[in-house]
C-alpha cells in the first residue's frame, strides 16, 4: 500500500485507533446574553387583536387579509398583524430568535424585519426583511431577491437575525436552524427595532406562527 493510500485509510483516526470527531458547530448565541423584552401590537386599525391573532400552547398565530385596513387610520401602508419589539437601539449587538411556521399558500408576506424608525432622509426604512412566496413549496427570500430557503411551508424552523449595529455601517447575519445563510451590510446609522408577524404585500390571506421567541444581546 503506498503512502497516499495509507493516509486515506488512516484519515479520521487518532493515536490508539480512536475515531476523530468533528468539532460541533458553534451555537449562534454563544457569548450572547438572553435579555428580557416587551412588545406592542400593530394590526388593522378597525379590528380587535383577537380578529387577527390567537395564542395557544406557546404559539402566536397571526394572519391578515390583503383587503384589511392598515394599522393606522389614514395610513397608506399594507395591512399587517405584527409584534413591534420595544427594544429600540442604534448600536450594539442584538439578536431576534424564534421558531417560525409558514402555512401553505402564504404569498408575498414579510414575516420578520428590522425597521429603521429614525433614519437619514433618502435612506431605506428597513435593514432587512424576510419574505415568503408561494413557489418551491414556500420560498423565503431577502426582500424579493436572494433565496434563503425553499420547502419552507408547513414545518417549524428556527430563525435568528443577529445585528451588529454601529455608528457607521453594521452587519446583519441570518441563521436558519443555527446555520448561517446570509451576511449583509445594514443600511447605515439609524434607530431601529425588530418586528415579526405578517405584513401582506400580496393579494390574498397570509399567516405566520411563532414560538420560543427570544431576544439576545452582547
mmCIF file of C-alpha atoms in Angstrom:
data_model
loop_
_atom_site.group_PDB
_atom_site.id
_atom_site.type_symbol
_atom_site.label_atom_id
_atom_site.label_comp_id
_atom_site.label_asym_id
_atom_site.label_seq_id
_atom_site.Cartn_x
_atom_site.Cartn_y
_atom_site.Cartn_z
ATOM 1 C CA UNK A 1 0.000 0.000 0.000
ATOM 2 C CA UNK A 2 1.512 3.351 -0.967
ATOM 3 C CA UNK A 3 1.797 6.304 1.391
ATOM 4 C CA UNK A 4 -1.224 8.112 -0.069
ATOM 5 C CA UNK A 5 -3.413 5.024 0.418
ATOM 6 C CA UNK A 6 -2.208 4.711 3.999
ATOM 7 C CA UNK A 7 -3.093 8.330 4.681
ATOM 8 C CA UNK A 8 -6.558 7.866 3.171
ATOM 9 C CA UNK A 9 -7.161 4.722 5.164
ATOM 10 C CA UNK A 10 -5.999 6.404 8.350
ATOM 11 C CA UNK A 11 -7.952 9.639 7.898
ATOM 12 C CA UNK A 12 -10.157 10.295 10.879
ATOM 13 C CA UNK A 13 -8.111 8.085 13.236
ATOM 14 C CA UNK A 14 -6.319 9.307 16.325
ATOM 15 C CA UNK A 15 -3.445 7.640 18.132
ATOM 16 C CA UNK A 16 -4.638 4.366 19.602
ATOM 17 C CA UNK A 17 -7.198 3.887 16.826
ATOM 18 C CA UNK A 18 -9.848 6.261 18.190
ATOM 19 C CA UNK A 19 -12.052 7.924 15.554
ATOM 20 C CA UNK A 20 -11.665 11.699 15.272
ATOM 21 C CA UNK A 21 -14.895 13.583 15.924
ATOM 22 C CA UNK A 22 -15.676 16.798 14.070
ATOM 23 C CA UNK A 23 -15.905 19.775 16.386
ATOM 24 C CA UNK A 24 -19.540 20.771 16.903
ATOM 25 C CA UNK A 25 -20.607 23.936 15.145
ATOM 26 C CA UNK A 26 -20.754 26.956 17.414
ATOM 27 C CA UNK A 27 -24.212 27.968 18.558
ATOM 28 C CA UNK A 28 -25.024 31.444 17.167
ATOM 29 C CA UNK A 29 -25.953 32.525 20.715
ATOM 30 C CA UNK A 30 -22.585 31.540 22.253
ATOM 31 C CA UNK A 31 -21.271 34.597 24.085
ATOM 32 C CA UNK A 32 -24.661 36.326 23.978
ATOM 33 C CA UNK A 33 -26.974 37.031 26.934
ATOM 34 C CA UNK A 34 -30.674 36.278 26.820
ATOM 35 C CA UNK A 35 -32.400 39.583 27.570
ATOM 36 C CA UNK A 36 -35.967 40.429 28.546
ATOM 37 C CA UNK A 37 -38.118 42.331 26.070
ATOM 38 C CA UNK A 38 -41.610 43.690 25.655
ATOM 39 C CA UNK A 39 -43.698 44.343 22.568
ATOM 40 C CA UNK A 40 -46.793 46.104 21.333
ATOM 41 C CA UNK A 41 -49.170 45.121 18.537
ATOM 42 C CA UNK A 42 -49.827 46.508 15.088
ATOM 43 C CA UNK A 43 -52.992 45.191 13.415
ATOM 44 C CA UNK A 44 -55.801 46.503 11.191
ATOM 45 C CA UNK A 45 -56.962 49.631 12.988
ATOM 46 C CA UNK A 46 -60.670 48.785 12.748
ATOM 47 C CA UNK A 47 -60.386 45.250 14.172
ATOM 48 C CA UNK A 48 -59.754 43.761 17.586
ATOM 49 C CA UNK A 49 -56.477 41.908 18.006
ATOM 50 C CA UNK A 50 -58.399 38.659 18.534
ATOM 51 C CA UNK A 51 -59.727 39.007 14.981
ATOM 52 C CA UNK A 52 -56.214 38.546 13.591
ATOM 53 C CA UNK A 53 -54.239 36.796 16.353
ATOM 54 C CA UNK A 54 -54.520 33.790 18.635
ATOM 55 C CA UNK A 55 -52.251 32.358 21.319
ATOM 56 C CA UNK A 56 -52.366 28.745 22.480
ATOM 57 C CA UNK A 57 -49.794 26.205 23.641
ATOM 58 C CA UNK A 58 -46.991 28.735 23.436
ATOM 59 C CA UNK A 59 -47.724 29.545 19.768
ATOM 60 C CA UNK A 60 -48.605 33.008 18.462
ATOM 61 C CA UNK A 61 -50.673 32.695 15.286
ATOM 62 C CA UNK A 62 -51.084 35.848 13.191
ATOM 63 C CA UNK A 63 -52.919 36.407 9.939
ATOM 64 C CA UNK A 64 -54.210 39.247 7.785
ATOM 65 C CA UNK A 65 -56.088 39.710 4.515
ATOM 66 C CA UNK A 66 -54.880 41.880 1.656
ATOM 67 C CA UNK A 67 -58.219 43.718 1.842
ATOM 68 C CA UNK A 68 -57.753 44.632 5.536
ATOM 69 C CA UNK A 69 -57.175 48.180 6.710
ATOM 70 C CA UNK A 70 -53.646 49.380 7.593
ATOM 71 C CA UNK A 71 -52.521 49.621 11.206
ATOM 72 C CA UNK A 72 -53.415 53.314 11.472
ATOM 73 C CA UNK A 73 -56.433 55.087 10.018
ATOM 74 C CA UNK A 74 -55.318 57.111 7.023
ATOM 75 C CA UNK A 75 -52.063 55.201 6.539
ATOM 76 C CA UNK A 76 -51.169 54.110 3.009
ATOM 77 C CA UNK A 77 -49.129 51.094 4.143
ATOM 78 C CA UNK A 78 -50.093 47.471 3.525
ATOM 79 C CA UNK A 79 -52.158 45.581 6.121
ATOM 80 C CA UNK A 80 -50.319 43.742 8.869
ATOM 81 C CA UNK A 81 -50.551 41.849 12.116
ATOM 82 C CA UNK A 82 -47.184 42.236 13.794
ATOM 83 C CA UNK A 83 -45.389 42.317 17.122
ATOM 84 C CA UNK A 84 -43.427 45.552 17.422
ATOM 85 C CA UNK A 85 -40.497 44.763 19.743
ATOM 86 C CA UNK A 86 -39.897 47.618 22.187
ATOM 87 C CA UNK A 87 -36.121 47.331 22.219
ATOM 88 C CA UNK A 88 -35.120 50.335 20.115
ATOM 89 C CA UNK A 89 -31.370 50.590 19.533
ATOM 90 C CA UNK A 90 -28.765 52.419 17.483
ATOM 91 C CA UNK A 91 -25.576 50.488 18.206
ATOM 92 C CA UNK A 92 -24.506 47.225 19.806
ATOM 93 C CA UNK A 93 -25.200 43.552 19.119
ATOM 94 C CA UNK A 94 -28.858 42.483 19.078
ATOM 95 C CA UNK A 95 -30.419 39.168 18.036
ATOM 96 C CA UNK A 96 -34.009 38.171 17.250
ATOM 97 C CA UNK A 97 -34.694 34.453 17.735
ATOM 98 C CA UNK A 98 -37.853 32.378 17.166
ATOM 99 C CA UNK A 99 -39.248 29.199 15.688
ATOM 100 C CA UNK A 100 -41.342 30.051 12.625
ATOM 101 C CA UNK A 101 -44.138 28.174 10.848
ATOM 102 C CA UNK A 102 -45.378 29.387 7.453
ATOM 103 C CA UNK A 103 -48.637 27.754 6.258
ATOM 104 C CA UNK A 104 -49.041 26.750 2.617
ATOM 105 C CA UNK A 105 -50.312 29.490 0.353
ATOM 106 C CA UNK A 106 -48.885 32.422 2.281
ATOM 107 C CA UNK A 107 -47.527 34.554 -0.545
ATOM 108 C CA UNK A 108 -45.783 37.908 -0.674
ATOM 109 C CA UNK A 109 -45.646 38.484 3.076
ATOM 110 C CA UNK A 110 -42.844 39.711 5.305
ATOM 111 C CA UNK A 111 -42.636 37.656 8.498
ATOM 112 C CA UNK A 112 -39.706 39.349 10.257
ATOM 113 C CA UNK A 113 -37.874 42.614 9.699
ATOM 114 C CA UNK A 114 -35.589 45.214 11.238
ATOM 115 C CA UNK A 115 -37.365 48.534 10.858
ATOM 116 C CA UNK A 116 -35.421 51.802 10.837
ATOM 117 C CA UNK A 117 -37.790 54.055 12.763
ATOM 118 C CA UNK A 118 -35.469 57.080 12.672
ATOM 119 C CA UNK A 119 -33.132 57.250 9.692
ATOM 120 C CA UNK A 120 -31.490 59.873 7.479
ATOM 121 C CA UNK A 121 -33.610 61.228 4.663
ATOM 122 C CA UNK A 122 -33.225 59.222 1.487
ATOM 123 C CA UNK A 123 -32.159 56.002 3.222
ATOM 124 C CA UNK A 124 -34.316 52.838 3.332
ATOM 125 C CA UNK A 125 -36.929 52.189 6.018
ATOM 126 C CA UNK A 126 -35.621 48.698 6.841
ATOM 127 C CA UNK A 127 -32.262 46.984 7.287
ATOM 128 C CA UNK A 128 -33.660 43.584 6.306
ATOM 129 C CA UNK A 129 -36.973 41.863 5.607
ATOM 130 C CA UNK A 130 -37.560 38.138 5.204
ATOM 131 C CA UNK A 131 -40.428 37.396 2.831
ATOM 132 C CA UNK A 132 -42.150 34.154 1.862
ATOM 133 C CA UNK A 133 -43.520 33.366 -1.597
ATOM 134 C CA UNK A 134 -45.774 30.608 -2.911
ATOM 135 C CA UNK A 135 -43.137 28.879 -5.047
ATOM 136 C CA UNK A 136 -40.912 25.876 -4.415
ATOM 137 C CA UNK A 137 -43.027 24.653 -1.541
ATOM 138 C CA UNK A 138 -42.565 28.005 0.187
ATOM 139 C CA UNK A 139 -39.577 30.141 -0.773
ATOM 140 C CA UNK A 140 -38.014 32.508 1.761
ATOM 141 C CA UNK A 141 -36.150 35.447 0.268
ATOM 142 C CA UNK A 142 -34.315 38.509 1.480
ATOM 143 C CA UNK A 143 -36.873 41.066 0.330
ATOM 144 C CA UNK A 144 -37.870 39.753 -3.118
ATOM 145 C CA UNK A 145 -34.316 38.797 -4.095
ATOM 146 C CA UNK A 146 -31.829 36.334 -2.625
ATOM 147 C CA UNK A 147 -33.322 32.874 -2.000
ATOM 148 C CA UNK A 148 -32.525 31.698 1.538
ATOM 149 C CA UNK A 149 -34.767 28.617 1.799
ATOM 150 C CA UNK A 150 -37.184 26.516 -0.239
ATOM 151 C CA UNK A 151 -39.669 23.956 1.042
ATOM 152 C CA UNK A 152 -40.418 26.253 3.967
ATOM 153 C CA UNK A 153 -44.175 25.613 4.165
ATOM 154 C CA UNK A 154 -45.886 23.655 6.935
ATOM 155 C CA UNK A 155 -42.846 22.874 9.096
ATOM 156 C CA UNK A 156 -41.249 24.612 12.046
ATOM 157 C CA UNK A 157 -37.743 26.015 11.558
ATOM 158 C CA UNK A 158 -35.666 28.299 13.743
ATOM 159 C CA UNK A 159 -34.711 31.777 12.567
ATOM 160 C CA UNK A 160 -32.102 34.017 14.154
ATOM 161 C CA UNK A 161 -31.252 37.520 12.948
ATOM 162 C CA UNK A 162 -28.108 38.940 14.544
ATOM 163 C CA UNK A 163 -27.433 42.638 14.004
ATOM 164 C CA UNK A 164 -24.061 44.154 14.824
ATOM 165 C CA UNK A 165 -25.070 47.805 14.650
ATOM 166 C CA UNK A 166 -22.618 50.698 14.729
ATOM 167 C CA UNK A 167 -22.439 54.433 14.192
ATOM 168 C CA UNK A 168 -21.404 53.617 10.630
ATOM 169 C CA UNK A 169 -22.375 50.590 8.560
ATOM 170 C CA UNK A 170 -23.096 47.440 10.546
ATOM 171 C CA UNK A 171 -23.634 43.777 9.708
ATOM 172 C CA UNK A 172 -26.742 41.589 9.668
ATOM 173 C CA UNK A 173 -26.458 37.783 9.834
ATOM 174 C CA UNK A 174 -29.356 35.372 9.299
ATOM 175 C CA UNK A 175 -29.345 31.800 10.618
ATOM 176 C CA UNK A 176 -31.819 29.017 9.823
ATOM 177 C CA UNK A 177 -31.711 26.136 12.275
ATOM 178 C CA UNK A 178 -28.426 27.603 13.576
ATOM 179 C CA UNK A 179 -26.726 27.512 10.159
ATOM 180 C CA UNK A 180 -25.584 30.816 8.682
ATOM 181 C CA UNK A 181 -27.478 31.515 5.446
ATOM 182 C CA UNK A 182 -26.828 35.232 4.879
ATOM 183 C CA UNK A 183 -24.413 38.000 5.837
ATOM 184 C CA UNK A 184 -25.151 41.505 4.563
ATOM 185 C CA UNK A 185 -24.396 45.105 5.463
ATOM 186 C CA UNK A 186 -27.151 47.124 7.093
ATOM 187 C CA UNK A 187 -28.337 50.433 5.628
ATOM 188 C CA UNK A 188 -26.237 52.720 7.830
ATOM 189 C CA UNK A 189 -26.923 54.639 11.041
ATOM 190 C CA UNK A 190 -30.493 54.620 12.368
ATOM 191 C CA UNK A 191 -32.675 53.907 15.354
ATOM 192 C CA UNK A 192 -34.332 50.562 14.741
ATOM 193 C CA UNK A 193 -36.284 47.672 16.221
ATOM 194 C CA UNK A 194 -37.388 44.130 15.349
ATOM 195 C CA UNK A 195 -40.862 43.204 14.109
ATOM 196 C CA UNK A 196 -42.410 39.835 13.384
ATOM 197 C CA UNK A 197 -45.807 38.671 12.159
ATOM 198 C CA UNK A 198 -47.265 39.074 8.687
ATOM 199 C CA UNK A 199 -47.049 42.230 6.591
ATOM 200 C CA UNK A 200 -49.075 41.467 3.454
ATOM 201 C CA UNK A 201 -47.614 42.685 0.144
ATOM 202 C CA UNK A 202 -49.665 40.216 -1.902
ATOM 203 C CA UNK A 203 -53.284 39.737 -2.906
ATOM 204 C CA UNK A 204 -54.700 37.144 -0.511
ATOM 205 C CA UNK A 205 -54.692 35.894 3.060
ATOM 206 C CA UNK A 206 -51.313 35.401 4.741
ATOM 207 C CA UNK A 207 -50.383 33.759 8.034
ATOM 208 C CA UNK A 208 -47.333 33.042 10.171
ATOM 209 C CA UNK A 209 -46.841 31.358 13.546
ATOM 210 C CA UNK A 210 -44.132 31.892 16.138
ATOM 211 C CA UNK A 211 -42.972 30.138 19.292
ATOM 212 C CA UNK A 212 -39.941 30.280 21.615
ATOM 213 C CA UNK A 213 -39.416 33.980 20.977
ATOM 214 C CA UNK A 214 -36.151 35.226 22.470
ATOM 215 C CA UNK A 215 -34.010 38.359 22.449
ATOM 216 C CA UNK A 216 -30.219 38.235 22.859
ATOM 217 C CA UNK A 217 -27.628 40.949 23.387
ATOM 218 C CA UNK A 218 -23.878 41.163 23.937
#
